Amino acid sequence: MDPTPVRTVEEMSAYVQTALGERVSGSALPFALLDTASGRVIGSTHYGNIDRVHHRLEIGWTWVARQWQRTAINTEAKYLLLRHAFETLKCIRVELKTDSLNERSRAAILRIGARERRNFSQSHDHRKRPHPAHRLFQHLDSEWPEVRTRLESKLR
């Protein structure tokens, strides 16, 4: 799913329908973020770019309603997604990407312990070049025990 502005009820409906369609096709698995006290949907996040052969996926397409930004909700969601990816799905690599200009997102990704990697895109002549518009972060399965401990400490 590409970043999609959601400003109206119709745009939100289209966003949800796209996410559910990608779930049916197996290319993504969307999740709703809920406020347990009220039962309200306060955000969403996805597993996307799922590669079952190479045991990797991407976590992203995340949004959190303004009132819940800078709370533990995103940290808890990422912890649960990472734990499931590494411990249940047996992923070797989990990636997170953000726009290179989105400093808030970049800081949030670094806060959960992801390591920044070089992000390459393939050019028309099949050479790999750094992708200037995106920043790539990864967690590797070998790093998961340390990341898990750090996230569990943050959530206490």
PDB file of C-alpha atoms in Angstrom, residues 16-134:
ATOM      1  CA  VAL A  16      -9.840   0.069   4.484  1.00  0.00           C
ATOM      2  CA  GLN A  17     -11.156  -1.676   1.352  1.00  0.00           C
ATOM      3  CA  THR A  18      -7.693  -1.583  -0.236  1.00  0.00           C
ATOM      4  CA  ALA A  19      -6.119  -3.003   2.926  1.00  0.00           C
ATOM      5  CA  LEU A  20      -8.696  -5.786   3.114  1.00  0.00           C
ATOM      6  CA  GLY A  21      -8.195  -6.577  -0.580  1.00  0.00           C
ATOM      7  CA  GLU A  22      -4.448  -6.898  -0.010  1.00  0.00           C
ATOM      8  CA  ARG A  23      -5.194  -9.204   2.928  1.00  0.00           C
ATOM      9  CA  VAL A  24      -7.272 -11.458   0.676  1.00  0.00           C
ATOM     10  CA  SER A  25      -4.506 -11.538  -1.946  1.00  0.00           C
ATOM     11  CA  GLY A  26      -1.902 -12.396   0.716  1.00  0.00           C
ATOM     12  CA  SER A  27       0.303  -9.400  -0.034  1.00  0.00           C
ATOM     13  CA  ALA A  28      -0.480  -7.640   3.253  1.00  0.00           C
ATOM     14  CA  LEU A  29      -2.003  -8.220   6.646  1.00  0.00           C
ATOM     15  CA  PRO A  30      -3.630  -5.101   8.135  1.00  0.00           C
ATOM     16  CA  PHE A  31      -4.282  -4.597  11.841  1.00  0.00           C
ATOM     17  CA  ALA A  32      -6.488  -2.115  13.669  1.00  0.00           C
ATOM     18  CA  LEU A  33      -5.061  -0.351  16.710  1.00  0.00           C
ATOM     19  CA  LEU A  34      -7.654  -0.168  19.476  1.00  0.00           C
ATOM     20  CA  ASP A  35      -7.952   1.875  22.637  1.00  0.00           C
ATOM     21  CA  THR A  36      -8.924  -0.889  25.070  1.00  0.00           C
ATOM     22  CA  ALA A  37     -10.597   1.521  27.498  1.00  0.00           C
ATOM     23  CA  SER A  38     -13.090   2.821  24.933  1.00  0.00           C
ATOM     24  CA  GLY A  39     -12.982   0.132  22.243  1.00  0.00           C
ATOM     25  CA  ARG A  40     -12.345   2.863  19.654  1.00  0.00           C
ATOM     26  CA  VAL A  41     -10.170   2.320  16.601  1.00  0.00           C
ATOM     27  CA  ILE A  42      -7.296   4.769  17.022  1.00  0.00           C
ATOM     28  CA  GLY A  43      -4.998   3.682  14.228  1.00  0.00           C
ATOM     29  CA  SER A  44      -3.823   1.006  11.888  1.00  0.00           C
ATOM     30  CA  THR A  45      -0.631  -0.772  10.880  1.00  0.00           C
ATOM     31  CA  HIS A  46       0.269  -3.526   8.414  1.00  0.00           C
ATOM     32  CA  TYR A  47       2.536  -6.335   7.564  1.00  0.00           C
ATOM     33  CA  GLY A  48       3.288  -5.726   3.905  1.00  0.00           C
ATOM     34  CA  ASN A  49       5.652  -6.818   1.152  1.00  0.00           C
ATOM     35  CA  ILE A  50       5.435 -10.289   2.636  1.00  0.00           C
ATOM     36  CA  ASP A  51       8.091 -12.621   1.220  1.00  0.00           C
ATOM     37  CA  ARG A  52       7.457 -16.135   2.491  1.00  0.00           C
ATOM     38  CA  VAL A  53      10.352 -17.638   0.511  1.00  0.00           C
ATOM     39  CA  HIS A  54      12.984 -15.378   2.077  1.00  0.00           C
ATOM     40  CA  HIS A  55      11.241 -15.106   5.472  1.00  0.00           C
ATOM     41  CA  ARG A  56      10.957 -11.343   5.482  1.00  0.00           C
ATOM     42  CA  LEU A  57       8.241  -8.754   5.697  1.00  0.00           C
ATOM     43  CA  GLU A  58       7.788  -5.063   6.193  1.00  0.00           C
ATOM     44  CA  ILE A  59       5.939  -3.337   9.007  1.00  0.00           C
ATOM     45  CA  GLY A  60       4.421  -0.044   8.021  1.00  0.00           C
ATOM     46  CA  TRP A  61       1.485   1.895   6.657  1.00  0.00           C
ATOM     47  CA  THR A  62       0.991   2.961  10.247  1.00  0.00           C
ATOM     48  CA  TRP A  63      -1.133   5.829  11.415  1.00  0.00           C
ATOM     49  CA  VAL A  64      -2.193   6.744  14.934  1.00  0.00           C
ATOM     50  CA  ALA A  65      -4.877   9.318  15.774  1.00  0.00           C
ATOM     51  CA  ARG A  66      -3.325  12.545  17.056  1.00  0.00           C
ATOM     52  CA  GLN A  67      -4.617  12.113  20.633  1.00  0.00           C
ATOM     53  CA  TRP A  68      -2.682   8.825  20.966  1.00  0.00           C
ATOM     54  CA  GLN A  69       0.530   9.911  19.251  1.00  0.00           C
ATOM     55  CA  ARG A  70       3.564   9.974  21.552  1.00  0.00           C
ATOM     56  CA  THR A  71       1.953   7.377  23.827  1.00  0.00           C
ATOM     57  CA  ALA A  72       2.941   3.746  24.287  1.00  0.00           C
ATOM     58  CA  ILE A  73       0.384   2.568  21.682  1.00  0.00           C
ATOM     59  CA  ASN A  74       2.825   2.524  18.754  1.00  0.00           C
ATOM     60  CA  THR A  75       5.615   0.951  20.816  1.00  0.00           C
ATOM     61  CA  GLU A  76       3.249  -1.783  22.003  1.00  0.00           C
ATOM     62  CA  ALA A  77       1.944  -2.391  18.470  1.00  0.00           C
ATOM     63  CA  LYS A  78       5.464  -2.675  17.052  1.00  0.00           C
ATOM     64  CA  TYR A  79       6.473  -4.994  19.907  1.00  0.00           C
ATOM     65  CA  LEU A  80       3.524  -7.305  19.224  1.00  0.00           C
ATOM     66  CA  LEU A  81       4.152  -7.245  15.465  1.00  0.00           C
ATOM     67  CA  LEU A  82       7.875  -7.935  15.846  1.00  0.00           C
ATOM     68  CA  ARG A  83       7.297 -10.701  18.401  1.00  0.00           C
ATOM     69  CA  HIS A  84       4.785 -12.399  16.098  1.00  0.00           C
ATOM     70  CA  ALA A  85       7.022 -11.965  13.045  1.00  0.00           C
ATOM     71  CA  PHE A  86      10.114 -13.456  14.694  1.00  0.00           C
ATOM     72  CA  GLU A  87       8.633 -15.996  17.092  1.00  0.00           C
ATOM     73  CA  THR A  88       5.575 -17.279  15.203  1.00  0.00           C
ATOM     74  CA  LEU A  89       6.237 -16.553  11.535  1.00  0.00           C
ATOM     75  CA  LYS A  90       9.982 -17.258  11.955  1.00  0.00           C
ATOM     76  CA  CYS A  91      11.057 -14.222   9.942  1.00  0.00           C
ATOM     77  CA  ILE A  92      14.752 -13.671   9.394  1.00  0.00           C
ATOM     78  CA  ARG A  93      14.371  -9.959   8.632  1.00  0.00           C
ATOM     79  CA  VAL A  94      11.700  -7.379   9.383  1.00  0.00           C
ATOM     80  CA  GLU A  95      11.950  -4.038   7.603  1.00  0.00           C
ATOM     81  CA  LEU A  96      10.468  -0.638   8.330  1.00  0.00           C
ATOM     82  CA  LYS A  97      10.651   2.203   5.808  1.00  0.00           C
ATOM     83  CA  THR A  98       9.851   5.858   6.041  1.00  0.00           C
ATOM     84  CA  ASP A  99      10.054   8.868   3.807  1.00  0.00           C
ATOM     85  CA  SER A 100      13.492  10.432   4.156  1.00  0.00           C
ATOM     86  CA  LEU A 101      11.853  13.745   5.096  1.00  0.00           C
ATOM     87  CA  ASN A 102       9.675  12.252   7.861  1.00  0.00           C
ATOM     88  CA  GLU A 103      11.879  12.897  10.897  1.00  0.00           C
ATOM     89  CA  ARG A 104       9.087  12.060  13.369  1.00  0.00           C
ATOM     90  CA  SER A 105       8.642   8.597  11.871  1.00  0.00           C
ATOM     91  CA  ARG A 106      12.396   8.062  11.658  1.00  0.00           C
ATOM     92  CA  ALA A 107      12.801   8.961  15.346  1.00  0.00           C
ATOM     93  CA  ALA A 108       9.977   6.578  16.318  1.00  0.00           C
ATOM     94  CA  ILE A 109      11.575   3.738  14.360  1.00  0.00           C
ATOM     95  CA  LEU A 110      14.957   4.359  15.973  1.00  0.00           C
ATOM     96  CA  ARG A 111      13.288   4.466  19.409  1.00  0.00           C
ATOM     97  CA  ILE A 112      12.107   0.868  18.974  1.00  0.00           C
ATOM     98  CA  GLY A 113      15.664  -0.259  18.260  1.00  0.00           C
ATOM     99  CA  ALA A 114      15.685  -0.701  14.481  1.00  0.00           C
ATOM    100  CA  ARG A 115      18.978  -0.200  12.734  1.00  0.00           C
ATOM    101  CA  GLU A 116      19.208   2.021   9.713  1.00  0.00           C
ATOM    102  CA  ARG A 117      20.458   0.293   6.568  1.00  0.00           C
ATOM    103  CA  ARG A 118      21.188   1.513   3.093  1.00  0.00           C
ATOM    104  CA  ASN A 119      18.091   1.432   0.932  1.00  0.00           C
ATOM    105  CA  PHE A 120      18.589   0.618  -2.711  1.00  0.00           C
ATOM    106  CA  SER A 121      16.316   0.764  -5.695  1.00  0.00           C
ATOM    107  CA  GLN A 122      16.952  -0.793  -9.051  1.00  0.00           C
ATOM    108  CA  SER A 123      17.583   1.608 -11.908  1.00  0.00           C
ATOM    109  CA  HIS A 124      16.418   1.196 -15.488  1.00  0.00           C
ATOM    110  CA  ASP A 125      19.794  -0.355 -16.358  1.00  0.00           C
ATOM    111  CA  HIS A 126      19.461  -2.890 -13.481  1.00  0.00           C
ATOM    112  CA  ARG A 127      22.085  -1.305 -11.247  1.00  0.00           C
ATOM    113  CA  LYS A 128      21.308  -0.826  -7.582  1.00  0.00           C
ATOM    114  CA  ARG A 129      21.428   2.764  -6.381  1.00  0.00           C
ATOM    115  CA  PRO A 130      20.670   4.386  -3.038  1.00  0.00           C
ATOM    116  CA  HIS A 131      16.985   5.333  -2.900  1.00  0.00           C
ATOM    117  CA  PRO A 132      16.883   9.025  -1.960  1.00  0.00           C
ATOM    118  CA  ALA A 133      13.200   9.184  -0.999  1.00  0.00           C
ATOM    119  CA  HIS A 134      13.141   6.395   1.594  1.00  0.00           C
TER     120      HIS A 134
END
